[in-house]
Amino acid sequence: MTDRSSENVPGRHRTRFPGISSRAYEHPADRSALVALRRLSGFDTVFKALSGLLPERSLRLLFLSDSVRVSETQFAHLHTMLRDACYILDLEKVPQMYVTQDPKPNAMCIGLDEPIITVTTGLVELLDEEEMRAVVGHEVGHALSGHSVYRTILLFLTNLAVKVAWIPLGNMAVMAIVTALREWFRKSELSADRAGLLVGQDLQASMRGLMKIAGGNHLHEMNVDSFLEQAEEYEAGGDLRDSVLKILNMLPRTHPFTTVRAAELKKWAESRDYQRIMDGHYPRRTEDKDASVSDSFRESASHYADSVRGSKDPLMKLVGDIAGGAGDLGGRLRDRFTGAAAGGNRGGGTGGGNGSGPKDDGTGSGDDGPGATGQREG
């Protein structure tokens, strides 16, 4: 990492957040999923063992030898964006950033001792300056939150799972941790999206970047409102069977679907929490040691309860009804799955999907290391 120059300031006026804690922008589900991950049986043992085994030095040498390191003389505009992002979020040291040749639009932040940010040429060529600024802020948010450590372990374990697939019990043990890590990482992406907005302070640029990751560089053919309507349709459409298929489609992914990320970010940008941060009212890193774990649990539990109550997804609505003491569970499940609702009508909505939802094909920013398939990030 390189020291940040005291003369470095953003290219245009943006609000700066001195001493901001990552708790200010972290999604409640991010924190609760990480706590659940740490409680997973065997995780601490695996984590401690892998910390000394992961080939981090080799990874750094690989980037140094086969990618272009961002600096004042190489990809200078990215160097300025990176320093701006660290200045705004008050990250004490600027992580090294590399540009690697890959047509897929990817970015990631990895590393155990110190984070490394990498972006692909596909991403650099796809996004304009303000869209790219949000992505750089997204990755700096990962660094500030300490996400790079768990991401690095996820990469290693994902590759390891492939190698030990022929060992039934060994594969099951690894995949249990991989599944938990993926669940946490999907939530951490929502946190990093918020960090990207705090850095860029341009919601439209963040929306455009996510649309481009989903549909390519065809903004003249796309519309933000229509893109967000897709997220609404995805959440509410179909019946209980489609809800199950959504879960199955999501399990192998490390990132939420792009429309869902856009909707979540817009909702946060319009919230009082975001405005309070912009007004300078946010938790500081100096207060982190005094932060209450029980308060974090309560906040996470409250978030999940609100999500269930407000969700239009058939499965979540069913869970909410059951939690409220409404009806017989067995009868409801039978009716939803068989369409045998009262009056002969299908219970659970119309327009169900066929489960052929989007497949993680490596486009977008990923958390896969060299030689592995990327995931969307933006």
Short mmCIF file of C-alpha atoms in Angstrom, two decimals:
data_model
loop_
_atom_site.label_atom_id
_atom_site.label_comp_id
_atom_site.label_asym_id
_atom_site.label_seq_id
_atom_site.Cartn_x
_atom_site.Cartn_y
_atom_site.Cartn_z
CA MET A 1 0.00 0.00 0.00
CA THR A 2 1.11 3.56 -0.58
CA ASP A 3 0.68 6.53 1.71
CA ARG A 4 -2.04 8.99 0.79
CA SER A 5 -0.79 12.49 -0.01
CA SER A 6 -2.25 15.23 2.15
CA GLU A 7 -2.63 17.38 -0.97
CA ASN A 8 -4.86 14.82 -2.68
CA VAL A 9 -8.46 16.04 -2.92
CA PRO A 10 -11.37 14.96 -5.13
CA GLY A 11 -11.61 16.46 -8.62
CA ARG A 12 -14.96 18.08 -7.80
CA HIS A 13 -16.51 18.93 -4.48
CA ARG A 14 -17.78 15.87 -2.68
CA THR A 15 -18.63 15.49 0.97
CA ARG A 16 -15.83 13.83 2.90
CA PHE A 17 -16.40 11.55 5.90
CA PRO A 18 -13.46 11.86 8.32
CA GLY A 19 -13.03 8.79 10.52
CA ILE A 20 -16.14 7.09 9.17
CA SER A 21 -16.73 3.56 10.41
CA SER A 22 -17.79 0.88 7.96
CA ARG A 23 -20.75 0.39 10.30
CA ALA A 24 -22.20 3.57 8.77
CA TYR A 25 -22.90 1.95 5.43
CA GLU A 26 -22.88 -1.77 6.15
CA HIS A 27 -26.15 -3.50 5.34
CA PRO A 28 -27.70 -5.11 8.46
CA ALA A 29 -27.83 -8.43 6.63
CA ASP A 30 -24.09 -8.15 5.95
CA ARG A 31 -23.26 -7.96 9.64
CA SER A 32 -25.70 -10.66 10.71
CA ALA A 33 -24.56 -13.05 7.97
CA LEU A 34 -20.94 -12.58 9.00
CA VAL A 35 -21.79 -13.29 12.63
CA ALA A 36 -23.66 -16.43 11.55
CA LEU A 37 -20.69 -17.43 9.42
CA ARG A 38 -18.30 -17.13 12.34
CA ARG A 39 -20.60 -19.33 14.40
CA LEU A 40 -20.55 -22.08 11.77
CA SER A 41 -19.05 -25.21 13.26
CA GLY A 42 -15.45 -25.59 12.21
CA PHE A 43 -15.14 -22.18 10.59
CA ASP A 44 -12.67 -20.73 13.09
CA THR A 45 -10.44 -23.78 12.74
CA VAL A 46 -10.48 -23.57 8.96
CA PHE A 47 -9.94 -19.82 9.01
CA LYS A 48 -6.88 -20.02 11.25
CA ALA A 49 -5.40 -22.86 9.20
CA LEU A 50 -5.96 -21.15 5.87
CA SER A 51 -4.56 -17.81 7.03
CA GLY A 52 -1.11 -19.37 7.06
CA LEU A 53 -1.56 -21.47 3.92
CA LEU A 54 -3.04 -19.11 1.36
CA PRO A 55 -0.55 -18.18 -1.35
CA GLU A 56 -0.99 -14.42 -0.93
CA ARG A 57 2.61 -13.58 -1.79
CA SER A 58 2.31 -15.64 -4.95
CA LEU A 59 -0.88 -13.79 -5.86
CA ARG A 60 0.77 -10.41 -5.42
CA LEU A 61 3.71 -11.46 -7.56
CA LEU A 62 1.31 -12.70 -10.22
CA PHE A 63 -0.44 -9.34 -10.44
CA LEU A 64 2.88 -7.51 -10.38
CA SER A 65 4.27 -9.59 -13.23
CA ASP A 66 1.23 -9.95 -15.48
CA SER A 67 -0.98 -6.88 -14.90
CA VAL A 68 -0.56 -3.11 -15.06
CA ARG A 69 -0.18 -1.39 -11.70
CA VAL A 70 -2.22 1.80 -11.47
CA SER A 71 -0.09 4.84 -10.67
CA GLU A 72 0.50 8.46 -11.64
CA THR A 73 2.07 7.22 -14.88
CA GLN A 74 -0.18 4.22 -15.64
CA PHE A 75 -3.97 4.57 -15.85
CA ALA A 76 -3.58 7.94 -14.16
CA HIS A 77 -7.33 8.62 -14.18
CA LEU A 78 -7.94 5.43 -12.16
CA HIS A 79 -5.14 6.42 -9.80
CA THR A 80 -6.86 9.74 -9.16
CA MET A 81 -10.21 8.02 -8.58
CA LEU A 82 -8.64 5.58 -6.14
CA ARG A 83 -6.99 8.33 -4.12
CA ASP A 84 -10.20 10.34 -4.16
CA ALA A 85 -12.17 7.36 -2.85
CA CYS A 86 -9.68 6.77 -0.03
CA TYR A 87 -9.74 10.50 0.78
CA ILE A 88 -13.55 10.60 0.98
CA LEU A 89 -13.83 7.44 3.12
CA ASP A 90 -10.71 8.43 5.08
CA LEU A 91 -8.86 5.19 4.40
CA GLU A 92 -5.39 5.78 5.81
CA LYS A 93 -3.44 3.96 3.13
CA VAL A 94 -4.26 3.61 -0.53
CA PRO A 95 -4.43 -0.05 -1.65
CA GLN A 96 -2.52 -1.08 -4.73
CA MET A 97 -4.70 -1.35 -7.81
CA TYR A 98 -4.02 -3.38 -10.96
CA VAL A 99 -5.64 -3.47 -14.39
CA THR A 100 -5.69 -6.94 -15.91
CA GLN A 101 -6.47 -7.90 -19.49
CA ASP A 102 -9.88 -9.54 -19.56
CA PRO A 103 -12.89 -8.64 -21.72
CA LYS A 104 -15.29 -9.53 -18.90
CA PRO A 105 -16.18 -6.49 -16.75
CA ASN A 106 -14.84 -7.55 -13.36
CA ALA A 107 -13.39 -5.97 -10.24
CA MET A 108 -12.38 -7.40 -6.89
CA CYS A 109 -10.66 -6.62 -3.62
CA ILE A 110 -8.66 -9.46 -2.10
CA GLY A 111 -5.81 -9.98 0.33
CA LEU A 112 -5.21 -11.10 3.91
CA ASP A 113 -2.54 -8.72 5.15
CA GLU A 114 -3.26 -5.80 2.83
CA PRO A 115 -6.05 -5.48 0.26
CA ILE A 116 -5.35 -5.46 -3.47
CA ILE A 117 -7.90 -4.05 -5.91
CA THR A 118 -8.02 -5.35 -9.47
CA VAL A 119 -10.18 -4.21 -12.37
CA THR A 120 -10.39 -5.71 -15.83
CA THR A 121 -9.98 -3.92 -19.14
CA GLY A 122 -13.56 -4.94 -19.92
CA LEU A 123 -14.80 -2.89 -16.98
CA VAL A 124 -12.58 0.10 -17.74
CA GLU A 125 -13.85 0.19 -21.31
CA LEU A 126 -17.50 -0.29 -20.34
CA LEU A 127 -17.98 2.48 -17.76
CA ASP A 128 -17.69 6.25 -17.97
CA GLU A 129 -15.78 8.28 -15.39
CA GLU A 130 -18.57 8.72 -12.84
CA GLU A 131 -19.73 5.11 -13.17
CA MET A 132 -16.17 3.93 -12.68
CA ARG A 133 -15.79 6.18 -9.65
CA ALA A 134 -18.70 4.37 -7.99
CA VAL A 135 -17.05 1.01 -8.71
CA VAL A 136 -13.72 2.15 -7.27
CA GLY A 137 -15.59 3.40 -4.20
CA HIS A 138 -17.32 0.03 -3.99
CA GLU A 139 -13.95 -1.75 -3.83
CA VAL A 140 -12.53 0.73 -1.32
CA GLY A 141 -15.62 0.05 0.79
CA HIS A 142 -14.73 -3.66 0.73
CA ALA A 143 -11.23 -2.74 1.91
CA LEU A 144 -12.49 -0.49 4.72
CA SER A 145 -14.91 -3.19 5.91
CA GLY A 146 -12.21 -5.87 5.91
CA HIS A 147 -14.13 -7.96 3.39
CA SER A 148 -11.00 -8.82 1.42
CA VAL A 149 -9.94 -11.40 4.03
CA TYR A 150 -13.11 -13.49 3.76
CA ARG A 151 -13.28 -13.03 0.00
CA THR A 152 -9.75 -14.44 -0.36
CA ILE A 153 -10.71 -17.49 1.71
CA LEU A 154 -13.85 -17.95 -0.38
CA LEU A 155 -11.77 -18.00 -3.57
CA PHE A 156 -9.41 -20.58 -2.12
CA LEU A 157 -12.19 -22.80 -0.78
CA THR A 158 -14.17 -22.61 -4.04
CA ASN A 159 -11.15 -23.89 -5.93
CA LEU A 160 -10.45 -26.46 -3.21
CA ALA A 161 -14.02 -27.78 -3.41
CA VAL A 162 -13.44 -28.67 -7.05
CA LYS A 163 -10.27 -30.57 -6.22
CA VAL A 164 -11.80 -32.60 -3.38
CA ALA A 165 -15.15 -33.22 -5.06
CA TRP A 166 -14.31 -36.92 -5.31
CA ILE A 167 -14.08 -37.16 -1.49
CA PRO A 168 -17.74 -37.20 -0.31
CA LEU A 169 -17.27 -36.11 3.30
CA GLY A 170 -14.42 -33.73 2.50
CA ASN A 171 -16.43 -32.02 -0.20
CA MET A 172 -19.48 -31.70 2.05
CA ALA A 173 -17.43 -30.03 4.77
CA VAL A 174 -15.85 -27.56 2.37
CA MET A 175 -19.12 -26.78 0.59
CA ALA A 176 -20.87 -26.07 3.89
CA ILE A 177 -18.37 -23.29 4.57
CA VAL A 178 -18.41 -22.13 0.93
CA THR A 179 -22.22 -21.85 1.03
CA ALA A 180 -22.08 -19.82 4.23
CA LEU A 181 -19.37 -17.58 2.79
CA ARG A 182 -21.41 -16.99 -0.35
CA GLU A 183 -24.46 -16.03 1.68
CA TRP A 184 -22.38 -13.50 3.61
CA PHE A 185 -20.69 -12.21 0.47
CA ARG A 186 -23.99 -11.57 -1.30
CA LYS A 187 -24.95 -9.37 1.62
CA SER A 188 -21.55 -7.66 1.73
CA GLU A 189 -22.05 -6.56 -1.88
CA LEU A 190 -25.02 -4.48 -0.78
CA SER A 191 -22.76 -2.76 1.77
CA ALA A 192 -20.07 -2.07 -0.83
CA ASP A 193 -22.67 -0.64 -3.24
CA ARG A 194 -23.53 1.87 -0.51
CA ALA A 195 -19.85 2.75 -0.09
CA GLY A 196 -19.65 3.32 -3.84
CA LEU A 197 -22.53 5.78 -3.61
CA LEU A 198 -20.89 7.60 -0.70
CA VAL A 199 -17.76 8.01 -2.82
CA GLY A 200 -19.41 8.94 -6.11
CA GLN A 201 -22.35 10.81 -4.56
CA ASP A 202 -24.18 10.36 -7.87
CA LEU A 203 -27.06 7.87 -7.69
CA GLN A 204 -27.73 8.02 -11.43
CA ALA A 205 -24.12 7.07 -12.18
CA SER A 206 -24.40 4.10 -9.81
CA MET A 207 -27.64 3.03 -11.52
CA ARG A 208 -26.10 3.38 -14.97
CA GLY A 209 -23.11 1.29 -13.98
CA LEU A 210 -25.32 -1.55 -12.73
CA MET A 211 -27.43 -1.41 -15.90
CA LYS A 212 -24.32 -1.60 -18.07
CA ILE A 213 -23.07 -4.62 -16.14
CA ALA A 214 -26.44 -6.26 -16.82
CA GLY A 215 -27.00 -5.15 -20.42
CA GLY A 216 -23.74 -3.84 -21.85
CA ASN A 217 -22.85 -0.42 -23.21
CA HIS A 218 -26.26 0.35 -24.71
CA LEU A 219 -27.60 3.11 -22.47
CA HIS A 220 -29.63 4.58 -25.32
CA GLU A 221 -31.57 1.31 -25.34
CA MET A 222 -32.12 1.16 -21.55
CA ASN A 223 -34.14 3.04 -18.95
CA VAL A 224 -33.45 3.21 -15.21
CA ASP A 225 -37.12 3.16 -14.19
CA SER A 226 -37.84 0.14 -16.37
CA PHE A 227 -34.72 -1.57 -15.01
CA LEU A 228 -35.97 -1.05 -11.46
CA GLU A 229 -39.40 -2.37 -12.45
CA GLN A 230 -37.67 -5.64 -13.32
CA ALA A 231 -36.58 -5.96 -9.69
CA GLU A 232 -40.16 -5.39 -8.56
CA GLU A 233 -41.44 -7.99 -11.00
CA TYR A 234 -38.73 -10.45 -9.97
CA GLU A 235 -39.61 -10.14 -6.30
CA ALA A 236 -43.38 -10.28 -6.65
CA GLY A 237 -43.91 -12.49 -9.70
CA GLY A 238 -44.77 -16.15 -9.78
CA ASP A 239 -46.02 -18.53 -7.11
CA LEU A 240 -44.40 -20.45 -4.28
CA ARG A 241 -42.63 -22.78 -6.70
CA ASP A 242 -40.94 -19.80 -8.31
CA SER A 243 -39.83 -18.61 -4.87
CA VAL A 244 -38.04 -21.90 -4.37
CA LEU A 245 -36.47 -21.67 -7.83
CA LYS A 246 -35.20 -18.16 -7.00
CA ILE A 247 -33.41 -19.58 -3.97
CA LEU A 248 -31.89 -22.39 -6.04
CA ASN A 249 -30.75 -19.90 -8.70
CA MET A 250 -29.14 -17.74 -6.03
CA LEU A 251 -27.26 -20.42 -4.07
CA PRO A 252 -24.26 -20.79 -6.44
CA ARG A 253 -23.83 -17.03 -6.77
CA THR A 254 -21.59 -14.75 -4.75
CA HIS A 255 -23.41 -11.59 -5.86
CA PRO A 256 -27.07 -10.59 -5.72
CA PHE A 257 -28.83 -10.17 -9.05
CA THR A 258 -28.10 -6.79 -10.61
CA THR A 259 -31.67 -5.48 -10.66
CA VAL A 260 -32.03 -6.34 -6.97
CA ARG A 261 -28.80 -4.47 -6.16
CA ALA A 262 -30.05 -1.41 -8.02
CA ALA A 263 -33.38 -1.44 -6.18
CA GLU A 264 -31.67 -1.89 -2.79
CA LEU A 265 -29.26 0.97 -3.46
CA LYS A 266 -32.02 3.34 -4.59
CA LYS A 267 -34.03 2.51 -1.48
CA TRP A 268 -31.03 3.29 0.75
CA ALA A 269 -30.25 6.52 -1.14
CA GLU A 270 -33.76 7.74 -0.36
CA SER A 271 -33.55 6.78 3.32
CA ARG A 272 -32.91 8.92 6.39
CA ASP A 273 -29.80 6.84 7.13
CA TYR A 274 -28.11 8.02 3.94
CA GLN A 275 -29.10 11.64 4.52
CA ARG A 276 -27.75 11.54 8.07
CA ILE A 277 -24.39 10.32 6.78
CA MET A 278 -24.32 13.09 4.17
CA ASP A 279 -25.08 15.58 6.94
CA GLY A 280 -22.08 14.34 8.92
CA HIS A 281 -23.91 12.21 11.47
CA TYR A 282 -22.34 8.75 11.32
CA PRO A 283 -20.46 6.31 13.59
CA ARG A 284 -16.68 6.82 13.79
CA ARG A 285 -13.99 4.16 13.76
CA THR A 286 -12.84 5.37 17.16
CA GLU A 287 -16.18 4.14 18.51
CA ASP A 288 -15.99 0.67 16.94
CA LYS A 289 -14.53 -0.95 20.03
CA ASP A 290 -17.52 0.25 22.05
CA ALA A 291 -20.12 -0.89 19.52
CA SER A 292 -22.70 -3.21 21.00
CA VAL A 293 -22.92 -6.68 19.50
CA SER A 294 -26.41 -7.12 20.88
CA ASP A 295 -27.52 -3.88 19.19
CA SER A 296 -26.18 -5.21 15.90
CA PHE A 297 -28.16 -8.42 16.39
CA ARG A 298 -31.31 -6.47 17.16
CA GLU A 299 -30.81 -4.26 14.12
CA SER A 300 -30.27 -7.29 11.89
CA ALA A 301 -33.29 -9.08 13.34
CA SER A 302 -35.41 -5.97 12.84
CA HIS A 303 -34.21 -5.70 9.24
CA TYR A 304 -35.14 -9.30 8.46
CA ALA A 305 -38.52 -8.91 10.14
CA ASP A 306 -39.24 -5.77 8.11
CA SER A 307 -38.06 -7.53 4.95
CA VAL A 308 -40.45 -10.43 5.51
CA ARG A 309 -43.35 -8.12 6.33
CA GLY A 310 -42.73 -5.88 3.32
CA SER A 311 -41.79 -8.57 0.79
CA LYS A 312 -44.07 -9.36 -2.13
CA ASP A 313 -42.40 -12.72 -2.70
CA PRO A 314 -44.96 -15.53 -2.23
CA LEU A 315 -42.69 -17.53 0.08
CA MET A 316 -41.87 -14.53 2.24
CA LYS A 317 -45.55 -13.59 2.44
CA LEU A 318 -46.33 -17.14 3.56
CA VAL A 319 -43.61 -16.96 6.21
CA GLY A 320 -45.04 -13.66 7.40
CA ASP A 321 -48.54 -15.09 7.59
CA ILE A 322 -47.35 -18.10 9.55
CA ALA A 323 -45.30 -15.93 11.91
CA GLY A 324 -48.47 -13.92 12.49
CA GLY A 325 -50.38 -17.04 13.44
CA ALA A 326 -52.45 -17.18 10.27
CA GLY A 327 -53.67 -20.55 9.09
CA ASP A 328 -52.44 -24.07 8.85
CA LEU A 329 -48.88 -24.52 7.52
CA GLY A 330 -49.48 -27.87 5.86
CA GLY A 331 -52.65 -26.73 4.16
CA ARG A 332 -51.06 -23.52 2.91
CA LEU A 333 -48.05 -25.29 1.48
CA ARG A 334 -50.30 -27.85 -0.23
CA ASP A 335 -52.50 -25.15 -1.72
CA ARG A 336 -49.59 -23.05 -2.92
CA PHE A 337 -47.76 -25.92 -4.58
CA THR A 338 -50.80 -27.68 -6.07
CA GLY A 339 -52.87 -24.64 -6.96
CA ALA A 340 -55.77 -26.13 -4.96
CA ALA A 341 -56.77 -22.89 -3.29
CA ALA A 342 -60.38 -22.21 -2.32
CA GLY A 343 -62.66 -21.55 -5.26
CA GLY A 344 -60.43 -23.49 -7.63
CA ASN A 345 -58.14 -20.52 -8.15
CA ARG A 346 -54.41 -20.86 -8.08
CA GLY A 347 -53.08 -19.49 -4.81
CA GLY A 348 -49.89 -17.54 -5.06
CA GLY A 349 -50.17 -15.14 -7.93
CA THR A 350 -49.88 -15.27 -11.67
CA GLY A 351 -47.16 -15.23 -14.22
CA GLY A 352 -44.76 -17.72 -12.68
CA GLY A 353 -41.28 -18.15 -14.05
CA ASN A 354 -39.75 -21.36 -15.31
CA GLY A 355 -36.66 -21.33 -13.12
CA SER A 356 -34.35 -20.62 -16.00
CA GLY A 357 -33.17 -17.43 -14.39
CA PRO A 358 -29.91 -15.65 -15.11
CA LYS A 359 -26.83 -17.75 -14.86
CA ASP A 360 -23.57 -16.58 -13.36
CA ASP A 361 -21.47 -16.53 -16.49
CA GLY A 362 -18.58 -14.59 -15.06
CA THR A 363 -19.61 -11.18 -16.36
CA GLY A 364 -19.33 -8.37 -13.91
CA SER A 365 -16.89 -7.92 -11.15
CA GLY A 366 -16.02 -11.05 -9.44
CA ASP A 367 -14.43 -12.62 -6.52
CA ASP A 368 -12.73 -15.35 -8.39
CA GLY A 369 -9.00 -15.46 -8.51
CA PRO A 370 -6.76 -16.01 -11.51
CA GLY A 371 -8.00 -18.88 -13.60
CA ALA A 372 -11.41 -18.96 -11.96
CA THR A 373 -14.77 -17.72 -13.17
CA GLY A 374 -15.73 -14.18 -12.20
CA GLN A 375 -18.96 -12.87 -10.76
CA ARG A 376 -20.83 -9.67 -11.21
CA GLU A 377 -20.05 -6.71 -9.11
CA GLY A 378 -19.93 -3.38 -10.86
#
